[in-house]
Coordinates of C-alpha atoms in Angstrom, one line a residue:
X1 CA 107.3 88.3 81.0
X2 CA 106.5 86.5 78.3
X3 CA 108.4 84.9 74.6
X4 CA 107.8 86.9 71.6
X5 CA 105.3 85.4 69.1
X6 CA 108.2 85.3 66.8
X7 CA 109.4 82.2 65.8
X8 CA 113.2 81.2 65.6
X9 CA 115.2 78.3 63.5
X10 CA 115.9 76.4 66.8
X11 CA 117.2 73.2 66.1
X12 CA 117.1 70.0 68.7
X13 CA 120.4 69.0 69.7
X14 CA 122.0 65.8 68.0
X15 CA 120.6 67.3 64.6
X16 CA 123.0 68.1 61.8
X17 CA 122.7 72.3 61.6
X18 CA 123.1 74.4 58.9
X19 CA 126.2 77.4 58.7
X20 CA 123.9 80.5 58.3
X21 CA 122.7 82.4 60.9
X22 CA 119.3 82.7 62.3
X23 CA 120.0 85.7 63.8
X24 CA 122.6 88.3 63.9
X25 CA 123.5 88.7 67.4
X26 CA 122.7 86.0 70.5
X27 CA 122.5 88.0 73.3
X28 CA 122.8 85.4 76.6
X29 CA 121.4 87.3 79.5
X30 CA 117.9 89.1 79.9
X31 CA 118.8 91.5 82.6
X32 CA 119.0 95.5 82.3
X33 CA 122.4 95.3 80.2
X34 CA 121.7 92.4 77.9
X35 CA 118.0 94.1 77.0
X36 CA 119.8 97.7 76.5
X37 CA 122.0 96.0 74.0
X38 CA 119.2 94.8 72.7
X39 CA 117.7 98.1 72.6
X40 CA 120.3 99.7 70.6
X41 CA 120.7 96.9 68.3
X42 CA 116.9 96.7 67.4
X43 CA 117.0 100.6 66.8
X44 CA 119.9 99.8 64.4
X45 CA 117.8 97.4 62.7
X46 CA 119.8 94.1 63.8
X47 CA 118.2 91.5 64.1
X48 CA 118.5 90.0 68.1
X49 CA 117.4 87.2 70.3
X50 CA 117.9 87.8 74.6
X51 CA 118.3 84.1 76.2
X52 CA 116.9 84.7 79.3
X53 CA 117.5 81.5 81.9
X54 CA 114.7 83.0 84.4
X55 CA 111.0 81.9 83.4
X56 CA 109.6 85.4 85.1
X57 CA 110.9 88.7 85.7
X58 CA 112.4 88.9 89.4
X59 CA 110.2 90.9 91.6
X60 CA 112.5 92.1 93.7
X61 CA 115.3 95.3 92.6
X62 CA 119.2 94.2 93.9
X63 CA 119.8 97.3 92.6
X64 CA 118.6 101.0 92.5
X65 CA 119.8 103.9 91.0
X66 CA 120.8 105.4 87.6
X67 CA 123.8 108.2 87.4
X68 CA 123.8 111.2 85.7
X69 CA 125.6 110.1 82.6
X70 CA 123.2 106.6 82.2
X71 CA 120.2 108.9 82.7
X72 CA 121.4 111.2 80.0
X73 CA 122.4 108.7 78.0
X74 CA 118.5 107.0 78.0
X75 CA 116.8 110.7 77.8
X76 CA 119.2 110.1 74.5
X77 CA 117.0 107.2 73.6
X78 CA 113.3 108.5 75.0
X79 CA 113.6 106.1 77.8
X80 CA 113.3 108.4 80.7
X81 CA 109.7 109.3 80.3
X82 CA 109.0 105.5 82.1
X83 CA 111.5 105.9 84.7
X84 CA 110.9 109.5 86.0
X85 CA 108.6 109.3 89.0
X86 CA 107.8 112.1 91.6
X87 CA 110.5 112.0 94.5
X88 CA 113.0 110.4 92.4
X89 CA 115.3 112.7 91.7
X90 CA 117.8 113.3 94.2
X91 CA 119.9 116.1 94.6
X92 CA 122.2 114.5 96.6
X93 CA 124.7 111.4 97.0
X94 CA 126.9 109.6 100.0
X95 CA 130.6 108.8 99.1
X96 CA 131.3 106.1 102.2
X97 CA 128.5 107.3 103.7
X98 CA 130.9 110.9 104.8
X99 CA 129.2 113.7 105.7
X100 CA 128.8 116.2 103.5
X101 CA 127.1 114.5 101.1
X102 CA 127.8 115.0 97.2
X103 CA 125.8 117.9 95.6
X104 CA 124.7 116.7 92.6
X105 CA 123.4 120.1 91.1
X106 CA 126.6 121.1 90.9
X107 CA 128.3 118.6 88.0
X108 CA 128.3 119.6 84.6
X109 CA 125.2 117.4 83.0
X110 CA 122.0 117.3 82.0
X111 CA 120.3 115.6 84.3
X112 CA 122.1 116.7 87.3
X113 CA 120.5 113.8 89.9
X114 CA 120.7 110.5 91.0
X115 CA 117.2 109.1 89.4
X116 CA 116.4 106.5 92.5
X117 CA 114.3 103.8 90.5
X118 CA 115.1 99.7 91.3
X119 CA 116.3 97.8 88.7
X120 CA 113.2 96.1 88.1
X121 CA 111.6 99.2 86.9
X122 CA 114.3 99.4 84.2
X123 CA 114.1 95.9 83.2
X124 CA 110.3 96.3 82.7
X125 CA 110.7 99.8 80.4
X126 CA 114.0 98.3 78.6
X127 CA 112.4 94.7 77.5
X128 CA 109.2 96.5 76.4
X129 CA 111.2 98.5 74.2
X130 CA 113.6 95.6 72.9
X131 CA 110.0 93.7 72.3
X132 CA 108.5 96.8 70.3
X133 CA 111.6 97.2 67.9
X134 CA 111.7 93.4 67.0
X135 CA 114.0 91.8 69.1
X136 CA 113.0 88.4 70.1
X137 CA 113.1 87.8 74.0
X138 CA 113.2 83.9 74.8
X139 CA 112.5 83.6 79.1
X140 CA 113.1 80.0 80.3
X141 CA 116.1 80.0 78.1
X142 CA 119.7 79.1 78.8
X143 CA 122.9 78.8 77.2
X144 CA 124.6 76.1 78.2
X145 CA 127.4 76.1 75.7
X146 CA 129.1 77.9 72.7
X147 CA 130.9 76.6 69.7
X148 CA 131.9 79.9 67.4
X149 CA 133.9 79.6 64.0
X150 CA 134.7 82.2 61.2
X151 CA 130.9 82.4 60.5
X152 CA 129.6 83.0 63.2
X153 CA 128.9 81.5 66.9
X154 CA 126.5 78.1 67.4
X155 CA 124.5 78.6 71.1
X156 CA 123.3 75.4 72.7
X157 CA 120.2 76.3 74.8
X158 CA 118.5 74.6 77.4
X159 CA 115.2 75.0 77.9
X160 CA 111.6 73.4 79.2
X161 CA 111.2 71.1 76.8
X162 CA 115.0 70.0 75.7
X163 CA 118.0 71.6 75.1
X164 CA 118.0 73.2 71.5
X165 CA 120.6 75.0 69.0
X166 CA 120.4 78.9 68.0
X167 CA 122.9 80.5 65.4
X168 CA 124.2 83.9 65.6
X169 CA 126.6 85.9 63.3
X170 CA 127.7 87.5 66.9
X171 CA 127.4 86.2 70.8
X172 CA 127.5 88.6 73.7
X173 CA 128.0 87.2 76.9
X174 CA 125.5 89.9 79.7
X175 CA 125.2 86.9 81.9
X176 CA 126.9 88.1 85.1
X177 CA 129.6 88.0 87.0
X178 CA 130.0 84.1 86.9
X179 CA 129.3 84.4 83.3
X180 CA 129.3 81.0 81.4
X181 CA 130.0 83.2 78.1
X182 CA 133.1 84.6 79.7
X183 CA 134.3 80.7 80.8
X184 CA 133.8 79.1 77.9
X185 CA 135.5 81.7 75.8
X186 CA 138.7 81.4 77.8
X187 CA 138.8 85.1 78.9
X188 CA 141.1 85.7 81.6
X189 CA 139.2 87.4 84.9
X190 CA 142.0 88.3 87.4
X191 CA 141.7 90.1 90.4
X192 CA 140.9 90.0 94.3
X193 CA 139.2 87.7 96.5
X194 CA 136.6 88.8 99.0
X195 CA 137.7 89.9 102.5
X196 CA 134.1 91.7 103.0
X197 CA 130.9 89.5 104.2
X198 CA 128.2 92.0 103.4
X199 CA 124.1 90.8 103.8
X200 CA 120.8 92.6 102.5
X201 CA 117.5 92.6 103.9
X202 CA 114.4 94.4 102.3
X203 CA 112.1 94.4 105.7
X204 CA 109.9 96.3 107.3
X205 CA 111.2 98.5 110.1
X206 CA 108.6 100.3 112.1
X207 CA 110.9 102.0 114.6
X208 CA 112.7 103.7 111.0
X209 CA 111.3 107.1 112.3
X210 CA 114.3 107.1 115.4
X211 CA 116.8 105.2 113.3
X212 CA 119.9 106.9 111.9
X213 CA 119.3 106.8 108.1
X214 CA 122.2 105.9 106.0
X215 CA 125.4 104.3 107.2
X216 CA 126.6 104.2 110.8
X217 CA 130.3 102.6 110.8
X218 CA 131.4 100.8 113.8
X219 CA 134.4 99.3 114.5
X220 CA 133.0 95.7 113.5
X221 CA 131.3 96.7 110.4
X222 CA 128.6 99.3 108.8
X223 CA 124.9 99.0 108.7
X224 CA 122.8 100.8 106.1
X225 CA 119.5 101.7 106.6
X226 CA 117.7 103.2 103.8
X227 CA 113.7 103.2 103.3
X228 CA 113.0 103.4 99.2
X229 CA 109.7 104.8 98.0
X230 CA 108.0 102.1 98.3
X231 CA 107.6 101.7 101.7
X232 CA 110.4 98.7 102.4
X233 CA 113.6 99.5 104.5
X234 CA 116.5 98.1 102.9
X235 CA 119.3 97.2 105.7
X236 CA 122.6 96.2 104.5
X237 CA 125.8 94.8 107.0
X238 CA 129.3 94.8 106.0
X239 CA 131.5 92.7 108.5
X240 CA 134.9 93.1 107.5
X241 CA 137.6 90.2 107.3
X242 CA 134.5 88.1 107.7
X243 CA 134.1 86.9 104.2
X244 CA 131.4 84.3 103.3
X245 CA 132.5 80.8 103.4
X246 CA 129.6 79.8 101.1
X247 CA 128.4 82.4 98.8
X248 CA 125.5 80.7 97.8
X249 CA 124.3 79.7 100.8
X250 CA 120.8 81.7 101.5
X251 CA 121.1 84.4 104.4
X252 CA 118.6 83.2 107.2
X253 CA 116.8 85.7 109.3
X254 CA 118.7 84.5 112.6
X255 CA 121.9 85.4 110.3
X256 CA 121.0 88.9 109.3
X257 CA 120.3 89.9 112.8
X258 CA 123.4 87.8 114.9
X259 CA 125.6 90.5 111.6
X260 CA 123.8 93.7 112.5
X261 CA 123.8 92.8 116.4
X262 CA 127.2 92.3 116.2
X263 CA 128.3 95.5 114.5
X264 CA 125.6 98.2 115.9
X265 CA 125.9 96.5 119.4
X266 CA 121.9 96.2 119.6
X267 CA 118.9 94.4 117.8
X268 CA 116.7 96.4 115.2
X269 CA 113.5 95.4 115.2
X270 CA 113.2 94.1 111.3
X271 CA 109.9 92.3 110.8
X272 CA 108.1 91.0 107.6
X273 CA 111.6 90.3 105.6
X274 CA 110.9 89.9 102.0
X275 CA 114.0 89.5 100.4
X276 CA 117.4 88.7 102.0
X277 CA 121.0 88.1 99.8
X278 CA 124.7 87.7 100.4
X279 CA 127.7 89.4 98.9
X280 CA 131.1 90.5 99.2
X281 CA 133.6 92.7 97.5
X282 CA 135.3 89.9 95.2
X283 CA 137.2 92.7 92.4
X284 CA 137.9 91.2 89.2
X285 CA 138.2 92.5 85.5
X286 CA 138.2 90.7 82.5
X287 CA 141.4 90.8 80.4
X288 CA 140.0 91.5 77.1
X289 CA 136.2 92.3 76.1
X290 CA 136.3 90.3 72.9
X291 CA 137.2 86.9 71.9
X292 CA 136.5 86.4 67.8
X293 CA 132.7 87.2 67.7
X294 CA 132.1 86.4 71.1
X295 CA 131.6 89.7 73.2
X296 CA 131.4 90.7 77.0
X297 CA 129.4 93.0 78.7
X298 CA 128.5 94.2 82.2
X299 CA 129.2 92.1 85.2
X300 CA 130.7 89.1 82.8
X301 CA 132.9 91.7 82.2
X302 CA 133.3 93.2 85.5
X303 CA 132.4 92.8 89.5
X304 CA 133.2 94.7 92.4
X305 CA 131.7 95.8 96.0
X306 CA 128.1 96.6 95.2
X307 CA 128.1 99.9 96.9
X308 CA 125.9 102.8 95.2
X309 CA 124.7 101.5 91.8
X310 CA 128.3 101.8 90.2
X311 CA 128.1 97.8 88.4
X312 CA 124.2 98.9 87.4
X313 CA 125.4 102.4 85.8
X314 CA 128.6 100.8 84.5
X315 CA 126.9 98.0 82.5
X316 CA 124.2 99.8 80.5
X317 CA 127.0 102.3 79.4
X318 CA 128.8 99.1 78.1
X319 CA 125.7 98.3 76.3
X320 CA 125.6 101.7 74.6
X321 CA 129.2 101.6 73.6
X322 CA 129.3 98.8 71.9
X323 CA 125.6 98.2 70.5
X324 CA 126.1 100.8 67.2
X325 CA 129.7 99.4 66.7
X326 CA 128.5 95.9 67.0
X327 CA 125.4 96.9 64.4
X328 CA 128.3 98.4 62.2
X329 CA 130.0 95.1 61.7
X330 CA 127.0 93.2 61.1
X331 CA 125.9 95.5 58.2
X332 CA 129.0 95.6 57.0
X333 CA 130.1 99.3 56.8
X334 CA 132.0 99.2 60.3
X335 CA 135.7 100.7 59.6
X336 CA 138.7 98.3 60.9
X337 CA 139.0 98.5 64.5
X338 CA 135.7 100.1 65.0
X339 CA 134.1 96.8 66.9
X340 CA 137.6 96.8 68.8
X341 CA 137.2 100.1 70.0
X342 CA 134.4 99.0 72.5
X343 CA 137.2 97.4 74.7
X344 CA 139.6 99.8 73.8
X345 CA 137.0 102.3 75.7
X346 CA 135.1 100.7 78.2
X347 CA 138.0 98.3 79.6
X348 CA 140.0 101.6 81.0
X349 CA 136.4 103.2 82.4
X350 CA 135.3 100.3 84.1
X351 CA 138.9 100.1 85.7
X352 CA 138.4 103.6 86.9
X353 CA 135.0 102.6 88.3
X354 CA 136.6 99.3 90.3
X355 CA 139.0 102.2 91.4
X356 CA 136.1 104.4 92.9
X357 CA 134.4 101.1 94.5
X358 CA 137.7 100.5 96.4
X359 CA 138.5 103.5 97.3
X360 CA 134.8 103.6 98.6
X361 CA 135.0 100.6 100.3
X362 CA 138.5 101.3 102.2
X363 CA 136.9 104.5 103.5
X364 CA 134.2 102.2 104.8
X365 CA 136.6 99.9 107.3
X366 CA 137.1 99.8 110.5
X367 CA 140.2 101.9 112.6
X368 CA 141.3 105.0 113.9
X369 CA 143.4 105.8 110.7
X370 CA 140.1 105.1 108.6
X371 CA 138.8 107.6 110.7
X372 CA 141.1 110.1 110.2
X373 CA 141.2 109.6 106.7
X374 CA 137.1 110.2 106.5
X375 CA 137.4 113.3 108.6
X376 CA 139.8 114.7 106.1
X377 CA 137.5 113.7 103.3
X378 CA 134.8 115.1 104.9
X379 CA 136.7 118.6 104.8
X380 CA 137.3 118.6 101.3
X381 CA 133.9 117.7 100.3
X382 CA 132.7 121.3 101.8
X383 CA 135.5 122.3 98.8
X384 CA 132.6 122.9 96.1
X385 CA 135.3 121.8 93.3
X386 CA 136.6 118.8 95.1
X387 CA 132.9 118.0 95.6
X388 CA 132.0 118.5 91.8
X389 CA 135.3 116.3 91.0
X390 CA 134.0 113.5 93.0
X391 CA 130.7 113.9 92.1
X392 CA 131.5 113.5 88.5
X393 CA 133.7 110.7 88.5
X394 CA 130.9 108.4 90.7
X395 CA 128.1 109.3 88.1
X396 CA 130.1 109.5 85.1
X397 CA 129.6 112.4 84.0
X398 CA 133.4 112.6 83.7
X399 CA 133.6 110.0 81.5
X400 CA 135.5 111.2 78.3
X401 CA 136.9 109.1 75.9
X402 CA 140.3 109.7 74.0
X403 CA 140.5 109.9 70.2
X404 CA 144.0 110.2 69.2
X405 CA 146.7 112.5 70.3
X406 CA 146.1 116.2 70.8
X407 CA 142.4 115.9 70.0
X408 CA 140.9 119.3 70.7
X409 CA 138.0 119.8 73.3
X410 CA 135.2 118.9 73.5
X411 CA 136.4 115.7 71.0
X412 CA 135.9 112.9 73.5
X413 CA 133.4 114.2 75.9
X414 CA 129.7 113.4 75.8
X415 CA 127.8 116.5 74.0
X416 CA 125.4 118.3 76.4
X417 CA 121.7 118.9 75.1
X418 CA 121.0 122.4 73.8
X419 CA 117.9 123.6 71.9
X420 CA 118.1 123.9 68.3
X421 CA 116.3 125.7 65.1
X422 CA 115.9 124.3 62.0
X423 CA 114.1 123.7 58.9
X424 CA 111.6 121.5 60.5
X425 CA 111.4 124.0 63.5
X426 CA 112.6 123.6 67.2
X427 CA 114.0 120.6 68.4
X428 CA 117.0 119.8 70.2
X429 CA 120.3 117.6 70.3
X430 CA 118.7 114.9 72.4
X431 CA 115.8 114.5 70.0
X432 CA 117.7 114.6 67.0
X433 CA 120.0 111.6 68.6
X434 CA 116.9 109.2 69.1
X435 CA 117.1 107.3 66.1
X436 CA 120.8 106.0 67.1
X437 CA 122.5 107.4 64.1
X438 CA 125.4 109.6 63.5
X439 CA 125.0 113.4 63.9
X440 CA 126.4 116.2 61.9
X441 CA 125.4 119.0 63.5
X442 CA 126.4 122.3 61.2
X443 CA 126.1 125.5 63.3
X444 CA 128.1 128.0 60.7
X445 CA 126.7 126.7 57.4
X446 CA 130.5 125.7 57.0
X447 CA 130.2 122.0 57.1
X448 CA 130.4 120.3 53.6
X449 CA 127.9 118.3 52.3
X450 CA 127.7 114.5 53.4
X451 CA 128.2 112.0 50.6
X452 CA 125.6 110.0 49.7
X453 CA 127.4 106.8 51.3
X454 CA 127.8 108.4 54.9
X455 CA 124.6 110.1 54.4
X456 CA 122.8 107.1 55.6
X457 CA 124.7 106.2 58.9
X458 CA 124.6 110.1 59.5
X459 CA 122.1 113.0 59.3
X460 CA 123.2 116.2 58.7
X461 CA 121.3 119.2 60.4
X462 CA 121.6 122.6 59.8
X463 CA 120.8 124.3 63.4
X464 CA 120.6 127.5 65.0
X465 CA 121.1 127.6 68.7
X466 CA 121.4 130.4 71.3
X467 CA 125.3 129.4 72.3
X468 CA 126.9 127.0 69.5
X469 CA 129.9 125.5 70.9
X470 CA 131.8 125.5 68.2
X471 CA 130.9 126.1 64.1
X472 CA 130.6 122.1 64.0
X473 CA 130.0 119.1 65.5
X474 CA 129.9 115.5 64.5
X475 CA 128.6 113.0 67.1
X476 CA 128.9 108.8 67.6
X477 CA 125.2 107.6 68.0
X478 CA 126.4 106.9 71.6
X479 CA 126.8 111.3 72.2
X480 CA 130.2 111.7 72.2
X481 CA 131.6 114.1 70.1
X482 CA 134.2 112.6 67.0
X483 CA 135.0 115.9 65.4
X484 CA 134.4 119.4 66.4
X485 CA 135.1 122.4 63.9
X486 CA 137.8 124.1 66.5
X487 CA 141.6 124.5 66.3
X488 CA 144.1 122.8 64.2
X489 CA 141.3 120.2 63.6
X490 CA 138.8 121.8 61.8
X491 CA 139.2 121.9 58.3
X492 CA 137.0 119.1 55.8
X493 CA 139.7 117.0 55.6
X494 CA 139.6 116.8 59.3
X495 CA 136.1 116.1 58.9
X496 CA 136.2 113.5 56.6
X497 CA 139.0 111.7 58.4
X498 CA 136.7 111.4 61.5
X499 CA 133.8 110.4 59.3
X500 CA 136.1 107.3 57.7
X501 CA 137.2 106.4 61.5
X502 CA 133.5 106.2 63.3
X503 CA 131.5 105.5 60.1
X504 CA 133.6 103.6 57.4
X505 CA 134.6 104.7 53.8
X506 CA 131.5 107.1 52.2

């Protein structure tokens, strides 16, 4: 990982600095999140820097996973090519580790699968990206302080060589759940302490081939075993009521095998540990997303029990929503309320997420009544809808956002791919959203013509397809659907209403 040859107007602390931005959005945080805003920004032609506190990209993944809806939502972008690897699509998820297991095939998406990369692997395709549309990545940086005004927000940076000044018209905090951003800002982060002591432990485990793969749930705690495709096992404890005194402390290998002795009543035979951690299942959520120009997204935002690649998932979406909204503002022709409408979305979906991690994790404890409750579970999963339901709402391919009162289907809900004819020749509804801009999508020939001032946030296509949904459809760069020529609310005033909401006056 290395800085971009770009140069920025970085001025040394001490120094009297000037009111106008160097850039338009100061993005403090370099991990998945923080470069897919950057990502979406640089496709919007923003102009970005990612502060990066780490000198080098971590080596090891703390997380793997992508859900249905985030691997739509990059095949959106043309960033699934890198990720998709042979074995990596699986057909099937736990819920608390209860038997059966989720069938993925059966939701209603795209990419019906859990696509089992680490987090590392998105980092590298996501910064490569950020890098080759302009935005400037800065490793060995980190914020240390914020001073924001009417203008814009003034970063202080520390770095190798001194601490330095960067100036952004916007700040968005993606550093974490102890975010600094999120702390100097003043945003409120209530919730729940942990009760949980959880450890991880990427080992070798040569006697994996007679182990029970997956959970086993004792009445002290659960151990996870699960081998990844590359060869390491990856053992996880949870010791319940047993919450770390010290989070930071580091997990020592006489630690990680006292936890799993004293839940699974025997050693394992771990050898060669390579990477060992410690967590719990501390819930909080911020209060608000947004404080002036100053932003949150991902784990500043939100933190729960790290079970299944929900905070991972949950994060990039975040980045998604808000990244054309925030490039609206910047260039000017965002609508009132538009940039608003990021928290106004993503604060009541990442509460339903915190919901699923507890639920997940109460299912996980210890006790006959657990028991019975998981048994139960365990019989409606073999319902195929209750299985689909759950299914959906863990990869978030339920998500659907509401726009206004009585808002017809499928306004709100993300807009599945379907191939398309037109002028140019076939294509489809993924394809055409790969540039990040609005979609008009006329099916009918009944849409009316785009004025020239919405014309450039949105393309309008004349399509054929197979099944059209509907005669119309107009669609957020983000794939959900804004207006949709059905019902009561699908005349061209209708139209032109929805346009003026998600795109600003023509």
């Amino acid at each position: 990982m290395t800085d971009n040859d770009k140069e920025l107007d970085m001025e040394p602390l001490g120094t009297p600095y000037g009111t106008d931005p160097t850039v338009d959005v100061v993005i403090a945080g370099g991990g998945p999140v923080g470069l897919m805003l950057a990502c979406e920004l640089g496709l919007a032609g923003v102009t970005a820097v990612v502060l990066e506190r780490a000198a080098e990209r971590p080596t090891v993944a703390r997380a793997w996973g992508l859900h249905a809806r985030t691997v739509e939502t990059l095949d959106r972008r043309g960033l699934l090519a890198g990720l998709t690897e042979e074995k990596a699509a699986w057909p099937k998820m736990p819920f608390a580790g209860i038997r059966p297991l989720l069938e993925l095939d059966r939701i209603h998406a795209d990419h019906p699968y859990l696509l089992n990369v680490p987090q590392t692997r998105v980092e590298e395709v996501l910064e490569a990206r950020a890098r080759e549309l302009g935005v400037t990545v800065l490793v060995g940086h980190e914020l240390t302080g914020l001073d924001q005004d009417a203008d814009g927000v003034t970063a202080e940076v520390a770095t190798a060589t001194g601490s330095r000044r960067i100036r952004g018209r916007f700040l968005v905090g993606c550093d974490g759940g102890r975010s600094l951003v999120r702390k100097l800002t003043g945003i409120g982060f209530p919730g729940t302490d942990a009760t949980v002591g959880g450890m991880l432990c990427d080992c070798s485990l040569p006697t994996m081939a007679r182990e029970r793969r997956g959970i086993t749930r004792t009445d002290f705690g659960t151990v996870n075993i699960n081998p990844r495709p590359n060869g390491v096992v990856r053992i996880v404890t949870n010791e319940f009521g047993r919450p770390h005194p010290d989070r930071d402390a580091p997990v020592t290998f006489q630690e990680f095998r006292s936890a799993v002795r004293r839940i699974l009543g025997r050693d394992l035979d771990i050898e060669n540990p390579t990477f060992m951690t410690r967590f719990g299942d501390t819930t909080r959520h911020a209060d608000r997303y947004r404080e002036g120009r100053v932003l949150l997204a991902g784990d500043a935002a939100h933190v729960h029990f790290p079970y299944g690649g929900l905070g991972l998932n949950l994060g990039l979406q975040d980045a998604v929503n808000l990244g054309w909204k925030l490039a609206g503002e910047v260039d000017g022709w965002a609508p009132p309320g538009l940039l608003d409408s990021y928290g106004g979305e993503r604060h009541p979906a990442a509460a339903a997420v915190l919901d699923y991690s507890r639920t997940q994790l109460a299912l996980l404890g210890p006790g006959r009544n657990v028991t019975a409750l998981r048994d139960l579970f365990g019989r409606l999963l073999e319902y195929p809808e209750v299985n689909r339901h759950l299914a959906e709402l863990v990869t978030g391919a339920s998500t659907r956002y509401v726009f206004g009162d009585g808002a017809p289907d499928p306004v709100g809900g993300f807009a599945r791919d379907m191939a398309l004819k037109t002028e140019d020749g076939a294509t489809s509804l993924v394809e055409l959203l790969r540039p990040g801009r609005g979609l008009l999508l006329d099916f009918a020939g009944t849409a009316p013509e785009l004025r020239d001032g919405w014309a450039s946030r949105v393309r309008q296509v004349r399509a054929g397809s197979e099944e059209p949904p509907v005669d119309a459809l107009l669609l957020r760069p983000d794939g959900y659907v804004a207006w949709a020529s059905a019902g009561r609310e699908s005349g061209p005033g209708a139209l032109e209403e929805a346009l003026t909401t998600w795109f600003g006056e023509p």
